[in-house]
């Protein structure tokens, strides 16, 4: 009898050529769409393999680690060699497809597919924002002050709506 098994994928990607991480209609090039296509191709299944992401990134944003999960109905017991083989085949497919996306790890999360949801089971998230250093010019001090205010609001638990509001204030120039 088939048993539903849930797997956790750890992904790393350069977001330059992705239109964000989550699926968008019409099927645009997203991380979720790309990993779903890779799974369906490698597993040679006729029906969709729904992939869930723990967090989302916007178009052009890179991720050192993002977590995804998917579930499969399987007759066989999941062994370490089966997971290793899936890991290798996914990365080979992504490499041959010239995708800037790699699976850094795969884990069998649960024999009970309802026990794990990568979006709801997450205990913490860490975002790192990197800004290029540019030569100073008129008005730069105003932007530096805004970034200082933004940074101060990022410490601890944060509601991002307030942070976006700080950055999106019109300038007085």
Tab-separated table of N, CA and C in Angstrom:
chain	number	residue	atom	x	y	z
A	1	UNK	N	0.837	-1.187	0.000
A	1	UNK	CA	0.000	0.000	0.000
A	1	UNK	C	0.884	1.253	0.000
A	2	UNK	N	0.493	2.227	-0.797
A	2	UNK	CA	1.238	3.482	-0.857
A	2	UNK	C	1.093	4.259	0.442
A	3	UNK	N	2.190	4.854	0.853
A	3	UNK	CA	2.192	5.675	2.059
A	3	UNK	C	2.739	7.051	1.697
A	4	UNK	N	2.089	8.095	2.203
A	4	UNK	CA	2.533	9.446	1.895
A	4	UNK	C	3.712	9.828	2.781
A	5	UNK	N	4.792	10.291	2.126
A	5	UNK	CA	6.003	10.690	2.826
A	5	UNK	C	6.307	12.140	2.483
A	6	UNK	N	6.761	12.903	3.467
A	6	UNK	CA	7.079	14.313	3.252
A	6	UNK	C	8.585	14.530	3.323
A	7	UNK	N	9.085	15.282	2.352
A	7	UNK	CA	10.503	15.590	2.254
A	7	UNK	C	10.718	17.088	2.399
A	8	UNK	N	11.850	17.435	2.962
A	8	UNK	CA	12.247	18.829	3.129
A	8	UNK	C	13.454	19.079	2.229
A	9	UNK	N	13.366	20.124	1.422
A	9	UNK	CA	14.466	20.517	0.540
A	9	UNK	C	15.094	21.796	1.065
A	10	UNK	N	16.394	21.849	1.066
A	10	UNK	CA	17.112	23.080	1.382
A	10	UNK	C	17.656	23.600	0.054
A	11	UNK	N	17.278	24.815	-0.303
A	11	UNK	CA	17.604	25.388	-1.601
A	11	UNK	C	18.521	26.592	-1.464
A	12	UNK	N	19.352	26.782	-2.458
A	12	UNK	CA	20.197	27.964	-2.550
A	12	UNK	C	20.105	28.435	-3.993
A	13	UNK	N	19.923	29.748	-4.197
A	13	UNK	CA	19.776	30.221	-5.571
A	13	UNK	C	20.196	31.670	-5.745
A	14	UNK	N	20.556	31.963	-6.984
A	14	UNK	CA	20.812	33.327	-7.427
A	14	UNK	C	19.511	33.766	-8.082
A	15	UNK	N	18.881	34.767	-7.519
A	15	UNK	CA	17.549	35.155	-7.964
A	15	UNK	C	17.489	36.063	-9.169
A	16	UNK	N	18.632	36.405	-9.742
A	16	UNK	CA	18.681	37.364	-10.847
A	16	UNK	C	17.715	37.016	-11.973
A	17	UNK	N	17.619	35.753	-12.329
A	17	UNK	CA	16.793	35.354	-13.468
A	17	UNK	C	15.442	34.772	-13.063
A	18	UNK	N	15.101	34.850	-11.787
A	18	UNK	CA	13.801	34.367	-11.318
A	18	UNK	C	12.854	35.537	-11.097
A	19	UNK	N	11.584	35.304	-11.352
A	19	UNK	CA	10.549	36.320	-11.135
A	19	UNK	C	9.962	36.183	-9.733
A	20	UNK	N	10.799	35.844	-8.789
A	20	UNK	CA	10.380	35.621	-7.411
A	20	UNK	C	10.473	34.146	-7.084
A	21	UNK	N	10.139	33.813	-5.854
A	21	UNK	CA	10.254	32.410	-5.465
A	21	UNK	C	8.948	31.648	-5.634
A	22	UNK	N	7.811	32.301	-5.442
A	22	UNK	CA	6.545	31.573	-5.466
A	22	UNK	C	5.900	31.575	-6.845
A	23	UNK	N	5.183	30.497	-7.114
A	23	UNK	CA	4.513	30.265	-8.392
A	23	UNK	C	3.643	31.458	-8.785
A	24	UNK	N	3.699	31.835	-10.054
A	24	UNK	CA	2.889	32.937	-10.575
A	24	UNK	C	2.288	32.528	-11.911
A	25	UNK	N	1.069	32.992	-12.159
A	25	UNK	CA	0.409	32.748	-13.439
A	25	UNK	C	0.603	33.939	-14.349
A	26	UNK	N	0.694	33.766	-15.693
A	26	UNK	CA	0.928	32.469	-16.322
A	26	UNK	C	2.266	31.929	-15.846
A	27	UNK	N	2.510	30.648	-15.981
A	27	UNK	CA	3.734	30.108	-15.380
A	27	UNK	C	4.978	30.916	-15.749
A	28	UNK	N	5.375	31.765	-14.820
A	28	UNK	CA	6.601	32.538	-14.985
A	28	UNK	C	7.759	31.750	-14.389
A	29	UNK	N	8.963	32.149	-14.696
A	29	UNK	CA	10.144	31.460	-14.159
A	29	UNK	C	10.321	31.859	-12.696
A	30	UNK	N	9.884	30.986	-11.799
A	30	UNK	CA	10.031	31.200	-10.364
A	30	UNK	C	10.786	30.016	-9.773
A	31	UNK	N	11.271	30.185	-8.564
A	31	UNK	CA	11.979	29.102	-7.878
A	31	UNK	C	11.040	27.910	-7.689
A	32	UNK	N	9.825	28.170	-7.218
A	32	UNK	CA	8.868	27.095	-6.959
A	32	UNK	C	8.545	26.331	-8.245
A	33	UNK	N	8.299	27.040	-9.322
A	33	UNK	CA	7.986	26.412	-10.605
A	33	UNK	C	9.173	25.583	-11.101
A	34	UNK	N	10.372	26.104	-10.951
A	34	UNK	CA	11.579	25.412	-11.413
A	34	UNK	C	11.825	24.131	-10.625
A	35	UNK	N	11.711	24.193	-9.311
A	35	UNK	CA	11.963	22.994	-8.499
A	35	UNK	C	10.852	21.964	-8.704
A	36	UNK	N	9.636	22.437	-8.914
A	36	UNK	CA	8.520	21.522	-9.184
A	36	UNK	C	8.754	20.793	-10.511
A	37	UNK	N	9.161	21.517	-11.545
A	37	UNK	CA	9.465	20.882	-12.838
A	37	UNK	C	10.609	19.883	-12.708
A	38	UNK	N	11.626	20.235	-11.930
A	38	UNK	CA	12.765	19.333	-11.730
A	38	UNK	C	12.313	18.040	-11.050
A	39	UNK	N	11.507	18.169	-10.012
A	39	UNK	CA	11.007	16.979	-9.307
A	39	UNK	C	10.186	16.092	-10.238
A	40	UNK	N	9.283	16.701	-10.994
A	40	UNK	CA	8.424	15.926	-11.890
A	40	UNK	C	9.239	15.217	-12.965
A	41	UNK	N	10.282	15.868	-13.458
A	41	UNK	CA	11.132	15.263	-14.475
A	41	UNK	C	11.971	14.124	-13.897
A	42	UNK	N	12.615	14.377	-12.770
A	42	UNK	CA	13.483	13.369	-12.148
A	42	UNK	C	12.672	12.163	-11.664
A	43	UNK	N	11.522	12.424	-11.064
A	43	UNK	CA	10.693	11.335	-10.535
A	43	UNK	C	9.878	10.645	-11.627
A	44	UNK	N	9.822	11.257	-12.808
A	44	UNK	CA	9.069	10.729	-13.946
A	44	UNK	C	7.626	10.414	-13.571
A	45	UNK	N	6.968	11.421	-13.010
A	45	UNK	CA	5.565	11.278	-12.629
A	45	UNK	C	4.694	12.043	-13.611
A	46	UNK	N	3.467	11.566	-13.779
A	46	UNK	CA	2.551	12.203	-14.719
A	46	UNK	C	1.760	13.339	-14.080
A	47	UNK	N	1.608	13.289	-12.763
A	47	UNK	CA	0.839	14.363	-12.125
A	47	UNK	C	1.777	15.319	-11.397
A	48	UNK	N	1.240	16.471	-11.068
A	48	UNK	CA	2.024	17.521	-10.413
A	48	UNK	C	2.546	17.053	-9.056
A	49	UNK	N	3.723	17.534	-8.713
A	49	UNK	CA	4.283	17.332	-7.379
A	49	UNK	C	4.239	18.703	-6.706
A	50	UNK	N	3.194	18.964	-5.906
A	50	UNK	CA	3.088	20.289	-5.280
A	50	UNK	C	4.260	20.559	-4.335
A	51	UNK	N	4.865	21.714	-4.518
A	51	UNK	CA	5.998	22.139	-3.698
A	51	UNK	C	5.570	23.356	-2.899
A	52	UNK	N	5.881	23.347	-1.607
A	52	UNK	CA	5.594	24.498	-0.739
A	52	UNK	C	6.915	25.119	-0.306
A	53	UNK	N	6.921	26.439	-0.194
A	53	UNK	CA	8.106	27.154	0.269
A	53	UNK	C	7.859	27.734	1.649
A	54	UNK	N	8.901	27.737	2.479
A	54	UNK	CA	8.776	28.273	3.839
A	54	UNK	C	8.680	29.790	3.832
A	55	UNK	N	9.339	30.422	2.886
A	55	UNK	CA	9.293	31.881	2.799
A	55	UNK	C	9.405	32.272	1.337
A	56	UNK	N	9.144	33.522	1.074
A	56	UNK	CA	9.194	33.951	-0.320
A	56	UNK	C	10.232	35.052	-0.499
A	57	UNK	N	10.709	35.130	-1.719
A	57	UNK	CA	11.613	36.210	-2.082
A	57	UNK	C	11.053	36.880	-3.329
A	58	UNK	N	11.364	38.144	-3.490
A	58	UNK	CA	10.915	38.901	-4.654
A	58	UNK	C	11.805	38.606	-5.853
A	59	UNK	N	11.396	39.107	-6.990
A	59	UNK	CA	12.180	38.951	-8.213
A	59	UNK	C	13.583	39.511	-8.005
A	60	UNK	N	14.578	38.743	-8.446
A	60	UNK	CA	15.953	39.205	-8.375
A	60	UNK	C	16.652	39.009	-7.047
A	61	UNK	N	15.949	38.500	-6.043
A	61	UNK	CA	16.535	38.333	-4.709
A	61	UNK	C	17.171	36.949	-4.601
A	62	UNK	N	18.375	36.903	-4.063
A	62	UNK	CA	19.109	35.648	-3.891
A	62	UNK	C	18.783	35.032	-2.528
A	63	UNK	N	19.016	33.728	-2.407
A	63	UNK	CA	18.825	33.048	-1.125
A	63	UNK	C	19.979	32.088	-0.884
A	64	UNK	N	20.595	32.225	0.272
A	64	UNK	CA	21.626	31.273	0.677
A	64	UNK	C	20.942	29.978	1.091
A	65	UNK	N	19.845	30.105	1.847
A	65	UNK	CA	19.041	28.947	2.242
A	65	UNK	C	17.573	29.339	2.213
A	66	UNK	N	16.789	28.574	1.487
A	66	UNK	CA	15.335	28.658	1.556
A	66	UNK	C	14.864	27.218	1.683
A	67	UNK	N	13.774	27.015	2.364
A	67	UNK	CA	13.292	25.665	2.638
A	67	UNK	C	12.004	25.417	1.872
A	68	UNK	N	11.905	24.231	1.304
A	68	UNK	CA	10.702	23.813	0.591
A	68	UNK	C	10.341	22.412	1.059
A	69	UNK	N	9.102	22.034	0.824
A	69	UNK	CA	8.702	20.663	1.142
A	69	UNK	C	7.779	20.142	0.050
A	70	UNK	N	7.753	18.832	-0.067
A	70	UNK	CA	6.837	18.168	-0.988
A	70	UNK	C	6.526	16.790	-0.423
A	71	UNK	N	5.401	16.238	-0.835
A	71	UNK	CA	4.984	14.915	-0.366
A	71	UNK	C	4.786	13.987	-1.552
A	72	UNK	N	5.097	12.723	-1.333
A	72	UNK	CA	4.937	11.695	-2.357
A	72	UNK	C	4.265	10.475	-1.752
A	73	UNK	N	3.463	9.794	-2.551
A	73	UNK	CA	2.951	8.488	-2.155
A	73	UNK	C	3.956	7.466	-2.651
A	74	UNK	N	4.458	6.636	-1.726
A	74	UNK	CA	5.505	5.683	-2.074
A	74	UNK	C	5.175	4.301	-1.541
A	75	UNK	N	5.528	3.299	-2.349
A	75	UNK	CA	5.349	1.910	-1.922
A	75	UNK	C	6.560	1.432	-1.138
A	76	UNK	N	7.723	1.927	-1.509
A	76	UNK	CA	8.959	1.456	-0.896
A	76	UNK	C	9.325	2.273	0.333
A	77	UNK	N	10.135	1.660	1.161
A	77	UNK	CA	10.663	2.345	2.338
A	77	UNK	C	11.706	3.357	1.877
A	78	UNK	N	11.753	4.501	2.520
A	78	UNK	CA	12.717	5.537	2.148
A	78	UNK	C	14.047	5.234	2.830
A	79	UNK	N	15.072	5.044	2.024
A	79	UNK	CA	16.409	4.764	2.552
A	79	UNK	C	17.311	5.976	2.317
A	80	UNK	N	18.425	5.986	3.002
A	80	UNK	CA	19.392	7.070	2.819
A	80	UNK	C	19.882	7.111	1.373
A	81	UNK	N	20.113	5.950	0.775
A	81	UNK	CA	20.599	5.922	-0.611
A	81	UNK	C	19.555	6.462	-1.583
A	82	UNK	N	18.285	6.228	-1.307
A	82	UNK	CA	17.227	6.777	-2.153
A	82	UNK	C	17.216	8.304	-2.078
A	83	UNK	N	17.348	8.853	-0.883
A	83	UNK	CA	17.372	10.311	-0.697
A	83	UNK	C	18.619	10.906	-1.351
A	84	UNK	N	19.762	10.251	-1.187
A	84	UNK	CA	21.007	10.716	-1.804
A	84	UNK	C	20.892	10.714	-3.325
A	85	UNK	N	20.303	9.667	-3.866
A	85	UNK	CA	20.117	9.570	-5.310
A	85	UNK	C	19.201	10.683	-5.824
A	86	UNK	N	18.122	10.940	-5.122
A	86	UNK	CA	17.202	12.019	-5.507
A	86	UNK	C	17.925	13.366	-5.480
A	87	UNK	N	18.705	13.593	-4.438
A	87	UNK	CA	19.481	14.828	-4.295
A	87	UNK	C	20.410	15.020	-5.505
A	88	UNK	N	21.154	13.987	-5.842
A	88	UNK	CA	22.100	14.061	-6.960
A	88	UNK	C	21.386	14.271	-8.292
A	89	UNK	N	20.290	13.556	-8.492
A	89	UNK	CA	19.555	13.673	-9.754
A	89	UNK	C	18.922	15.055	-9.920
A	90	UNK	N	18.400	15.617	-8.843
A	90	UNK	CA	17.822	16.963	-8.919
A	90	UNK	C	18.887	17.986	-9.311
A	91	UNK	N	20.034	17.930	-8.660
A	91	UNK	CA	21.095	18.888	-8.982
A	91	UNK	C	21.647	18.680	-10.388
A	92	UNK	N	21.710	17.439	-10.835
A	92	UNK	CA	22.152	17.168	-12.209
A	92	UNK	C	21.161	17.769	-13.205
A	93	UNK	N	19.875	17.591	-12.954
A	93	UNK	CA	18.836	18.167	-13.817
A	93	UNK	C	18.944	19.691	-13.839
A	94	UNK	N	19.087	20.301	-12.665
A	94	UNK	CA	19.174	21.762	-12.577
A	94	UNK	C	20.429	22.285	-13.276
A	95	UNK	N	21.527	21.566	-13.147
A	95	UNK	CA	22.777	21.953	-13.805
A	95	UNK	C	22.637	21.873	-15.326
A	96	UNK	N	22.071	20.774	-15.812
A	96	UNK	CA	21.882	20.606	-17.253
A	96	UNK	C	20.889	21.621	-17.816
A	97	UNK	N	19.972	22.085	-16.982
A	97	UNK	CA	18.983	23.078	-17.409
A	97	UNK	C	19.512	24.497	-17.258
A	98	UNK	N	20.769	24.627	-16.867
A	98	UNK	CA	21.415	25.935	-16.659
A	98	UNK	C	20.675	26.801	-15.651
A	99	UNK	N	20.140	26.180	-14.621
A	99	UNK	CA	19.440	26.920	-13.574
A	99	UNK	C	20.432	27.362	-12.501
A	100	UNK	N	20.227	28.553	-11.973
A	100	UNK	CA	21.052	29.083	-10.872
A	100	UNK	C	20.403	28.706	-9.549
A	101	UNK	N	20.098	27.438	-9.411
A	101	UNK	CA	19.393	26.904	-8.250
A	101	UNK	C	20.006	25.555	-7.922
A	102	UNK	N	20.299	25.338	-6.639
A	102	UNK	CA	20.837	24.049	-6.211
A	102	UNK	C	20.100	23.573	-4.970
A	103	UNK	N	19.958	22.267	-4.881
A	103	UNK	CA	19.419	21.638	-3.679
A	103	UNK	C	20.631	21.319	-2.819
A	104	UNK	N	20.724	21.957	-1.653
A	104	UNK	CA	21.893	21.732	-0.795
A	104	UNK	C	21.705	20.543	0.133
A	105	UNK	N	20.444	20.161	0.381
A	105	UNK	CA	20.180	18.995	1.230
A	105	UNK	C	18.733	18.559	1.053
A	106	UNK	N	18.482	17.284	1.272
A	106	UNK	CA	17.118	16.727	1.295
A	106	UNK	C	17.020	15.851	2.522
A	107	UNK	N	15.909	15.972	3.214
A	107	UNK	CA	15.674	15.125	4.388
A	107	UNK	C	14.258	14.567	4.332
A	108	UNK	N	14.113	13.310	4.727
A	108	UNK	CA	12.782	12.770	4.954
A	108	UNK	C	12.331	13.358	6.275
A	109	UNK	N	11.280	14.131	6.236
A	109	UNK	CA	10.851	14.844	7.434
A	109	UNK	C	9.929	13.994	8.273
A	110	UNK	N	9.008	13.319	7.605
A	110	UNK	CA	8.012	12.597	8.376
A	110	UNK	C	7.392	11.477	7.562
A	111	UNK	N	7.107	10.405	8.258
A	111	UNK	CA	6.316	9.331	7.662
A	111	UNK	C	4.850	9.750	7.630
A	112	UNK	N	4.500	10.713	8.466
A	112	UNK	CA	3.143	11.252	8.516
A	112	UNK	C	3.150	12.594	7.795
A	113	UNK	N	2.591	12.622	6.592
A	113	UNK	CA	2.662	13.822	5.746
A	113	UNK	C	2.028	15.045	6.385
A	114	UNK	N	1.099	14.858	7.296
A	114	UNK	CA	0.429	16.004	7.915
A	114	UNK	C	1.206	16.561	9.103
A	115	UNK	N	2.289	15.913	9.487
A	115	UNK	CA	3.038	16.340	10.675
A	115	UNK	C	3.973	17.507	10.391
A	116	UNK	N	4.287	17.755	9.119
A	116	UNK	CA	5.249	18.811	8.800
A	116	UNK	C	4.724	19.685	7.675
A	117	UNK	N	4.798	20.970	7.878
A	117	UNK	CA	4.470	21.961	6.857
A	117	UNK	C	5.583	22.995	6.923
A	118	UNK	N	6.374	23.110	5.874
A	118	UNK	CA	7.560	23.981	5.935
A	118	UNK	C	7.199	25.429	6.225
A	119	UNK	N	6.005	25.857	5.879
A	119	UNK	CA	5.612	27.241	6.151
A	119	UNK	C	5.157	27.415	7.594
A	120	UNK	N	4.420	26.446	8.115
A	120	UNK	CA	3.872	26.584	9.472
A	120	UNK	C	4.781	26.015	10.558
A	121	UNK	N	5.675	25.120	10.200
A	121	UNK	CA	6.545	24.486	11.192
A	121	UNK	C	7.814	25.279	11.476
A	122	UNK	N	8.041	26.341	10.733
A	122	UNK	CA	9.260	27.132	10.896
A	122	UNK	C	9.297	27.779	12.283
A	123	UNK	N	10.470	27.778	12.901
A	123	UNK	CA	10.611	28.379	14.235
A	123	UNK	C	11.313	29.728	14.184
A	124	UNK	N	12.093	29.973	13.134
A	124	UNK	CA	12.721	31.286	12.990
A	124	UNK	C	13.154	31.496	11.549
A	125	UNK	N	13.303	32.770	11.194
A	125	UNK	CA	13.801	33.142	9.871
A	125	UNK	C	14.862	34.214	10.054
A	126	UNK	N	15.806	34.229	9.165
A	126	UNK	CA	16.866	35.237	9.214
A	126	UNK	C	17.010	35.839	7.821
A	127	UNK	N	16.893	37.136	7.747
A	127	UNK	CA	17.060	37.851	6.485
A	127	UNK	C	18.314	38.707	6.582
A	128	UNK	N	19.108	38.717	5.540
A	128	UNK	CA	20.296	39.558	5.481
A	128	UNK	C	20.139	40.462	4.267
A	129	UNK	N	20.207	41.748	4.508
A	129	UNK	CA	20.106	42.726	3.431
A	129	UNK	C	21.484	43.321	3.194
A	130	UNK	N	21.942	43.267	1.968
A	130	UNK	CA	23.251	43.823	1.623
A	130	UNK	C	23.039	44.985	0.662
A	131	UNK	N	23.674	46.082	0.973
A	131	UNK	CA	23.566	47.273	0.140
A	131	UNK	C	24.946	47.644	-0.381
A	132	UNK	N	25.001	48.015	-1.637
A	132	UNK	CA	26.261	48.434	-2.223
A	132	UNK	C	26.701	49.775	-1.663
A	133	UNK	N	28.002	49.954	-1.533
A	133	UNK	CA	28.555	51.230	-1.080
A	133	UNK	C	28.844	52.053	-2.331
A	134	UNK	N	28.264	53.233	-2.374
A	134	UNK	CA	28.430	54.097	-3.543
A	134	UNK	C	29.073	55.409	-3.115
A	135	UNK	N	29.694	56.110	-4.052
A	135	UNK	CA	30.275	57.410	-3.696
A	135	UNK	C	29.190	58.346	-3.171
A	136	UNK	N	29.553	59.151	-2.188
A	136	UNK	CA	28.556	60.049	-1.607
A	136	UNK	C	28.206	61.147	-2.603
A	137	UNK	N	26.981	61.588	-2.526
A	137	UNK	CA	26.508	62.689	-3.348
A	137	UNK	C	25.407	63.407	-2.575
A	138	UNK	N	24.922	64.484	-3.103
A	138	UNK	CA	23.891	65.269	-2.422
A	138	UNK	C	22.687	64.371	-2.151
A	139	UNK	N	22.188	64.407	-0.934
A	139	UNK	CA	21.016	63.614	-0.566
A	139	UNK	C	21.344	62.262	0.039
A	140	UNK	N	22.602	61.828	-0.024
A	140	UNK	CA	22.973	60.514	0.497
A	140	UNK	C	22.749	60.432	2.000
A	141	UNK	N	23.019	61.502	2.739
A	141	UNK	CA	22.848	61.494	4.186
A	141	UNK	C	21.404	61.180	4.561
A	142	UNK	N	20.463	61.690	3.806
A	142	UNK	CA	19.045	61.414	4.066
A	142	UNK	C	18.759	59.912	3.949
A	143	UNK	N	19.312	59.269	2.937
A	143	UNK	CA	19.112	57.839	2.751
A	143	UNK	C	19.819	57.029	3.833
A	144	UNK	N	20.978	57.479	4.248
A	144	UNK	CA	21.689	56.796	5.333
A	144	UNK	C	20.866	56.868	6.610
A	145	UNK	N	20.274	58.016	6.895
A	145	UNK	CA	19.419	58.152	8.081
A	145	UNK	C	18.214	57.224	7.995
A	146	UNK	N	17.630	57.097	6.822
A	146	UNK	CA	16.498	56.179	6.644
A	146	UNK	C	16.933	54.734	6.884
A	147	UNK	N	18.102	54.365	6.376
A	147	UNK	CA	18.592	53.002	6.576
A	147	UNK	C	18.908	52.746	8.046
A	148	UNK	N	19.425	53.753	8.751
A	148	UNK	CA	19.659	53.607	10.192
A	148	UNK	C	18.344	53.358	10.918
A	149	UNK	N	17.301	54.108	10.559
A	149	UNK	CA	15.987	53.920	11.177
A	149	UNK	C	15.430	52.541	10.840
A	150	UNK	N	15.622	52.118	9.611
A	150	UNK	CA	15.174	50.798	9.179
A	150	UNK	C	15.883	49.708	9.974
A	151	UNK	N	17.205	49.817	10.101
A	151	UNK	CA	17.999	48.827	10.824
A	151	UNK	C	17.566	48.729	12.283
A	152	UNK	N	17.304	49.869	12.920
A	152	UNK	CA	16.887	49.868	14.328
A	152	UNK	C	15.574	49.111	14.498
A	153	UNK	N	14.709	49.198	13.524
A	153	UNK	CA	13.426	48.506	13.596
A	153	UNK	C	13.507	47.030	13.299
A	154	UNK	N	14.638	46.546	12.822
A	154	UNK	CA	14.788	45.140	12.455
A	154	UNK	C	15.222	44.263	13.618
A	155	UNK	N	15.603	44.847	14.726
A	155	UNK	CA	16.082	44.068	15.863
A	155	UNK	C	14.884	43.499	16.600
A	156	UNK	N	14.896	42.178	16.844
A	156	UNK	CA	13.798	41.515	17.550
A	156	UNK	C	12.702	41.105	16.582
A	157	UNK	N	11.500	40.915	17.114
A	157	UNK	CA	10.358	40.544	16.290
A	157	UNK	C	9.890	41.770	15.529
A	158	UNK	N	9.655	41.613	14.241
A	158	UNK	CA	9.364	42.763	13.397
A	158	UNK	C	8.123	42.535	12.556
A	159	UNK	N	7.279	43.559	12.487
A	159	UNK	CA	6.209	43.591	11.502
A	159	UNK	C	6.761	44.405	10.345
A	160	UNK	N	6.895	43.771	9.196
A	160	UNK	CA	7.597	44.414	8.098
A	160	UNK	C	6.833	45.573	7.478
A	161	UNK	N	5.539	45.693	7.705
A	161	UNK	CA	4.786	46.805	7.127
A	161	UNK	C	5.341	48.138	7.615
A	162	UNK	N	5.760	48.235	8.882
A	162	UNK	CA	6.333	49.470	9.414
A	162	UNK	C	7.668	49.761	8.741
A	163	UNK	N	8.480	48.745	8.520
A	163	UNK	CA	9.789	48.924	7.901
A	163	UNK	C	9.652	49.449	6.481
A	164	UNK	N	8.717	48.909	5.743
A	164	UNK	CA	8.503	49.359	4.376
A	164	UNK	C	8.068	50.819	4.382
A	165	UNK	N	7.226	51.196	5.342
A	165	UNK	CA	6.745	52.570	5.449
A	165	UNK	C	7.918	53.537	5.638
A	166	UNK	N	8.882	53.177	6.467
A	166	UNK	CA	10.041	54.044	6.724
A	166	UNK	C	10.841	54.257	5.440
A	167	UNK	N	11.063	53.191	4.688
A	167	UNK	CA	11.878	53.298	3.478
A	167	UNK	C	11.170	54.017	2.338
A	168	UNK	N	9.860	54.014	2.353
A	168	UNK	CA	9.107	54.550	1.221
A	168	UNK	C	8.617	55.976	1.423
A	169	UNK	N	9.140	56.665	2.399
A	169	UNK	CA	8.772	58.070	2.589
A	169	UNK	C	9.340	58.901	1.444
A	170	UNK	N	8.548	59.840	0.905
A	170	UNK	CA	9.069	60.673	-0.185
A	170	UNK	C	10.191	61.577	0.311
A	171	UNK	N	11.120	61.879	-0.581
A	171	UNK	CA	12.233	62.759	-0.213
A	171	UNK	C	11.828	64.212	-0.387
A	172	UNK	N	12.547	65.108	0.260
A	172	UNK	CA	12.248	66.542	0.198
A	172	UNK	C	13.155	67.264	-0.782
A	173	UNK	N	13.537	66.604	-1.858
A	173	UNK	CA	14.444	67.255	-2.819
A	173	UNK	C	13.707	67.721	-4.041
